[in-house]
Amino acid sequence: MPWIVGVSGASGTPYAAAVLRALLAAGESVDLVVSRASRLTLLDETRISFRDAHWRDDLREWLARGADGKPDAFDVDLGGAGDGRVRYWGAGDLAAGPSSGSYPAKGMLIVPASTACVAGVALGLSKDLLQRAASVTLKERRPLVVAVREAPLDGRTLRHLVALDDAGASVVPASPAFYAGAGHIQDLVDFVAGRVLDVVGVPHRLYRRWEGELGGAQRPA
């Protein structure tokens, strides 16, 4: 069964790329939903146009790009068309597989999650496939991770996040830590992606874990 990965309109598309790369490296399959607003963010942050008709080529270019903008920083294997590793669904396709509770999925990761996305999911609006898939994930009692990326957070968004927590979702703020000895912007991005994957038990080697000894961040990785 696949993991559904939703990318909303918030800044932070490198977080999504890191999560997707790690899922594929762990042998997981992915159903991808990219919101309309996130396409604008992706274009602004990477200069990559994400097109429905060419999504596989655009996704490969996106995942190969480093957090510093360097192209071809990663080797990416999306597999061949029809092999099931990655399946893309248009955000406006409300008849897509993930819109139904009978569609098999392990859970859903929204990375990054904008405050508009958070509000829509918390209120059950289902205005597009991303929000609908999240609502289905909650009602089916599957894992839902919401990696919110915004600062500062106002009272309305905080209440929406509490509502999501009450509904069973895991809220993972896109807040990197420094105890893992980050030496590059990619390390900070990978830390957040790793914490997202930790919540759902997907193995990875994206960051150095805390081992109970002060000064560990200063030792060579």
Tab-separated table of C-alpha atoms in Angstrom:
chain	number	residue	atom	x	y	z
A	1	MET	CA	0.000	0.000	0.000
A	2	PRO	CA	1.222	3.529	-0.720
A	3	TRP	CA	1.779	6.538	1.451
A	4	ILE	CA	-0.174	9.563	0.260
A	5	VAL	CA	2.043	12.651	0.182
A	6	GLY	CA	0.337	16.010	-0.099
A	7	VAL	CA	2.239	19.204	-0.889
A	8	SER	CA	0.358	22.390	-0.041
A	9	GLY	CA	1.137	26.001	-0.847
A	10	ALA	CA	3.471	26.853	2.021
A	11	SER	CA	7.122	27.687	1.483
A	12	GLY	CA	9.211	24.584	2.083
A	13	THR	CA	9.150	22.440	-1.048
A	14	PRO	CA	12.656	21.076	-0.192
A	15	TYR	CA	11.039	19.383	2.836
A	16	ALA	CA	8.639	17.555	0.536
A	17	ALA	CA	11.480	16.519	-1.758
A	18	ALA	CA	13.471	15.100	1.163
A	19	VAL	CA	10.462	13.111	2.414
A	20	LEU	CA	9.726	11.733	-1.056
A	21	ARG	CA	13.345	10.703	-1.633
A	22	ALA	CA	13.486	8.927	1.727
A	23	LEU	CA	10.199	7.089	1.151
A	24	LEU	CA	11.436	5.801	-2.187
A	25	ALA	CA	14.809	4.860	-0.696
A	26	ALA	CA	12.964	2.850	1.978
A	27	GLY	CA	11.150	0.901	-0.744
A	28	GLU	CA	7.794	2.576	-0.139
A	29	SER	CA	5.336	3.504	-2.865
A	30	VAL	CA	3.839	6.992	-3.036
A	31	ASP	CA	0.618	8.595	-4.180
A	32	LEU	CA	1.435	12.258	-4.793
A	33	VAL	CA	-0.959	15.209	-4.642
A	34	VAL	CA	0.427	18.690	-5.394
A	35	SER	CA	-1.926	21.573	-4.708
A	36	ARG	CA	-2.341	24.388	-7.199
A	37	ALA	CA	-0.858	26.926	-4.805
A	38	SER	CA	2.176	24.725	-4.170
A	39	ARG	CA	2.991	24.755	-7.882
A	40	LEU	CA	3.527	28.505	-7.613
A	41	THR	CA	5.705	28.008	-4.541
A	42	LEU	CA	7.706	25.288	-6.283
A	43	LEU	CA	8.227	27.533	-9.306
A	44	ASP	CA	9.354	30.405	-7.064
A	45	GLU	CA	11.705	28.279	-4.937
A	46	THR	CA	13.187	26.031	-7.634
A	47	ARG	CA	12.156	27.482	-11.032
A	48	ILE	CA	10.572	24.116	-11.793
A	49	SER	CA	7.150	24.083	-13.437
A	50	PHE	CA	5.141	21.091	-12.243
A	51	ARG	CA	2.916	20.056	-15.150
A	52	ASP	CA	0.250	17.364	-15.155
A	53	ALA	CA	1.236	16.109	-18.589
A	54	HIS	CA	4.951	15.953	-17.696
A	55	TRP	CA	4.788	15.276	-13.962
A	56	ARG	CA	7.280	12.418	-13.987
A	57	ASP	CA	10.036	14.474	-15.635
A	58	ASP	CA	9.251	17.488	-13.447
A	59	LEU	CA	9.215	15.374	-10.278
A	60	ARG	CA	12.542	13.794	-11.154
A	61	GLU	CA	14.090	17.244	-11.648
A	62	TRP	CA	12.568	18.453	-8.373
A	63	LEU	CA	13.801	15.510	-6.298
A	64	ALA	CA	17.282	15.702	-7.797
A	65	ARG	CA	17.676	19.329	-6.685
A	66	GLY	CA	19.409	20.091	-3.391
A	67	ALA	CA	17.988	22.408	-0.750
A	68	ASP	CA	20.590	24.985	-1.806
A	69	GLY	CA	19.174	24.993	-5.330
A	70	LYS	CA	21.967	22.946	-6.862
A	71	PRO	CA	20.596	20.749	-9.673
A	72	ASP	CA	21.414	17.047	-9.875
A	73	ALA	CA	22.491	16.909	-6.232
A	74	PHE	CA	20.734	13.549	-5.778
A	75	ASP	CA	20.323	10.425	-7.867
A	76	VAL	CA	16.604	9.725	-8.089
A	77	ASP	CA	14.965	6.498	-9.234
A	78	LEU	CA	11.249	6.939	-9.821
A	79	GLY	CA	10.983	3.605	-11.603
A	80	GLY	CA	9.239	3.177	-14.912
A	81	ALA	CA	5.760	4.328	-15.817
A	82	GLY	CA	3.170	1.935	-14.431
A	83	ASP	CA	5.461	0.190	-11.944
A	84	GLY	CA	3.523	1.577	-8.976
A	85	ARG	CA	6.357	3.305	-7.108
A	86	VAL	CA	4.947	6.797	-7.683
A	87	ARG	CA	1.430	7.647	-8.772
A	88	TYR	CA	0.364	11.234	-9.331
A	89	TRP	CA	-3.167	12.570	-8.864
A	90	GLY	CA	-4.268	16.043	-9.925
A	91	ALA	CA	-5.413	18.275	-7.062
A	92	GLY	CA	-8.734	18.924	-8.810
A	93	ASP	CA	-9.514	15.239	-9.356
A	94	LEU	CA	-12.073	14.563	-6.639
A	95	ALA	CA	-12.816	11.175	-8.208
A	96	ALA	CA	-9.207	10.054	-7.638
A	97	GLY	CA	-8.397	6.947	-5.629
A	98	PRO	CA	-7.323	8.745	-2.415
A	99	SER	CA	-10.709	10.494	-2.247
A	100	SER	CA	-12.327	7.251	-1.072
A	101	GLY	CA	-11.926	5.394	2.201
A	102	SER	CA	-11.960	2.099	0.302
A	103	TYR	CA	-8.747	3.068	-1.493
A	104	PRO	CA	-5.866	1.262	0.243
A	105	ALA	CA	-3.251	3.537	1.800
A	106	LYS	CA	-0.944	3.400	4.814
A	107	GLY	CA	-1.594	7.010	5.744
A	108	MET	CA	-0.887	10.544	4.600
A	109	LEU	CA	1.924	13.065	5.035
A	110	ILE	CA	1.271	16.745	4.258
A	111	VAL	CA	4.674	18.350	3.768
A	112	PRO	CA	4.723	21.313	3.959
A	113	ALA	CA	1.278	22.267	5.230
A	114	SER	CA	0.109	25.852	4.799
A	115	THR	CA	-2.195	27.463	7.337
A	116	ALA	CA	-4.942	27.456	4.684
A	117	CYS	CA	-4.485	23.700	4.288
A	118	VAL	CA	-4.497	23.233	8.070
A	119	ALA	CA	-7.763	25.185	8.332
A	120	GLY	CA	-9.389	23.277	5.477
A	121	VAL	CA	-8.523	19.870	6.914
A	122	ALA	CA	-9.488	20.865	10.462
A	123	LEU	CA	-12.875	22.129	9.271
A	124	GLY	CA	-13.451	19.211	6.888
A	125	LEU	CA	-13.869	21.445	3.847
A	126	SER	CA	-12.477	19.001	1.242
A	127	LYS	CA	-12.209	21.766	-1.350
A	128	ASP	CA	-9.589	19.811	-3.337
A	129	LEU	CA	-8.122	16.316	-3.442
A	130	LEU	CA	-5.432	17.122	-0.877
A	131	GLN	CA	-7.973	18.177	1.746
A	132	ARG	CA	-10.356	15.355	0.825
A	133	ALA	CA	-7.609	12.735	1.123
A	134	ALA	CA	-6.658	14.133	4.530
A	135	SER	CA	-10.278	13.966	5.704
A	136	VAL	CA	-10.523	10.379	4.482
A	137	THR	CA	-7.285	9.522	6.296
A	138	LEU	CA	-8.715	10.855	9.558
A	139	LYS	CA	-12.082	9.148	9.245
A	140	GLU	CA	-10.428	5.828	8.431
A	141	ARG	CA	-8.174	6.235	11.507
A	142	ARG	CA	-5.004	6.086	9.435
A	143	PRO	CA	-1.870	8.071	10.355
A	144	LEU	CA	-1.956	11.710	9.243
A	145	VAL	CA	1.119	13.908	9.667
A	146	VAL	CA	0.783	17.659	9.175
A	147	ALA	CA	4.135	19.451	8.834
A	148	VAL	CA	2.963	23.017	9.306
A	149	ARG	CA	5.312	25.724	7.979
A	150	GLU	CA	4.378	29.229	9.072
A	151	ALA	CA	5.568	31.898	11.499
A	152	PRO	CA	4.130	33.404	13.554
A	153	LEU	CA	1.052	31.305	14.262
A	154	ASP	CA	-2.104	33.153	15.221
A	155	GLY	CA	-4.853	31.915	17.513
A	156	ARG	CA	-7.048	30.614	14.715
A	157	THR	CA	-4.322	28.393	13.306
A	158	LEU	CA	-3.359	27.196	16.774
A	159	ARG	CA	-6.974	26.186	17.403
A	160	HIS	CA	-7.058	24.384	14.056
A	161	LEU	CA	-3.877	22.500	14.979
A	162	VAL	CA	-5.391	21.480	18.320
A	163	ALA	CA	-8.481	20.261	16.454
A	164	LEU	CA	-6.273	18.147	14.182
A	165	ASP	CA	-4.460	16.726	17.196
A	166	ASP	CA	-7.786	15.901	18.822
A	167	ALA	CA	-8.851	14.146	15.611
A	168	GLY	CA	-5.785	11.907	15.730
A	169	ALA	CA	-3.347	13.714	13.437
A	170	SER	CA	0.301	14.289	14.351
A	171	VAL	CA	1.400	17.921	14.052
A	172	VAL	CA	5.105	18.209	13.195
A	173	PRO	CA	6.239	21.847	12.896
A	174	ALA	CA	8.935	22.330	10.264
A	175	SER	CA	11.440	23.305	12.956
A	176	PRO	CA	14.976	21.989	12.434
A	177	ALA	CA	17.206	21.169	15.412
A	178	PHE	CA	20.959	21.676	15.670
A	179	TYR	CA	22.068	18.848	17.977
A	180	ALA	CA	22.565	16.619	14.938
A	181	GLY	CA	25.549	18.714	13.842
A	182	ALA	CA	24.105	20.451	10.786
A	183	GLY	CA	26.769	21.844	8.499
A	184	HIS	CA	24.653	22.564	5.447
A	185	ILE	CA	21.134	23.739	4.682
A	186	GLN	CA	20.341	20.241	3.414
A	187	ASP	CA	21.058	18.870	6.905
A	188	LEU	CA	18.402	21.166	8.392
A	189	VAL	CA	15.869	20.144	5.754
A	190	ASP	CA	16.673	16.451	6.230
A	191	PHE	CA	16.173	16.735	9.994
A	192	VAL	CA	12.589	17.915	9.540
A	193	ALA	CA	11.922	15.262	6.902
A	194	GLY	CA	13.361	12.626	9.200
A	195	ARG	CA	11.131	13.652	12.098
A	196	VAL	CA	8.102	13.398	9.802
A	197	LEU	CA	9.094	9.860	8.851
A	198	ASP	CA	9.839	8.937	12.473
A	199	VAL	CA	6.198	9.584	13.354
A	200	VAL	CA	5.006	6.921	10.919
A	201	GLY	CA	7.862	4.479	11.492
A	202	VAL	CA	9.543	4.669	8.094
A	203	PRO	CA	13.278	3.893	8.476
A	204	HIS	CA	15.784	6.436	7.210
A	205	ARG	CA	19.259	7.849	7.753
A	206	LEU	CA	18.488	11.510	7.283
A	207	TYR	CA	19.953	12.817	10.534
A	208	ARG	CA	22.153	11.809	13.450
A	209	ARG	CA	20.072	10.822	16.445
A	210	TRP	CA	20.573	12.000	19.995
A	211	GLU	CA	22.561	9.408	21.967
A	212	GLY	CA	22.481	10.984	25.428
A	213	GLU	CA	25.931	12.600	25.347
A	214	LEU	CA	26.570	16.326	25.334
A	215	GLY	CA	28.830	17.522	22.530
A	216	GLY	CA	27.681	14.865	20.092
A	217	ALA	CA	26.879	17.490	17.468
A	218	GLN	CA	30.564	18.463	17.366
A	219	ARG	CA	31.805	14.982	16.525
A	220	PRO	CA	32.236	13.877	12.905
A	221	ALA	CA	29.111	12.204	11.542
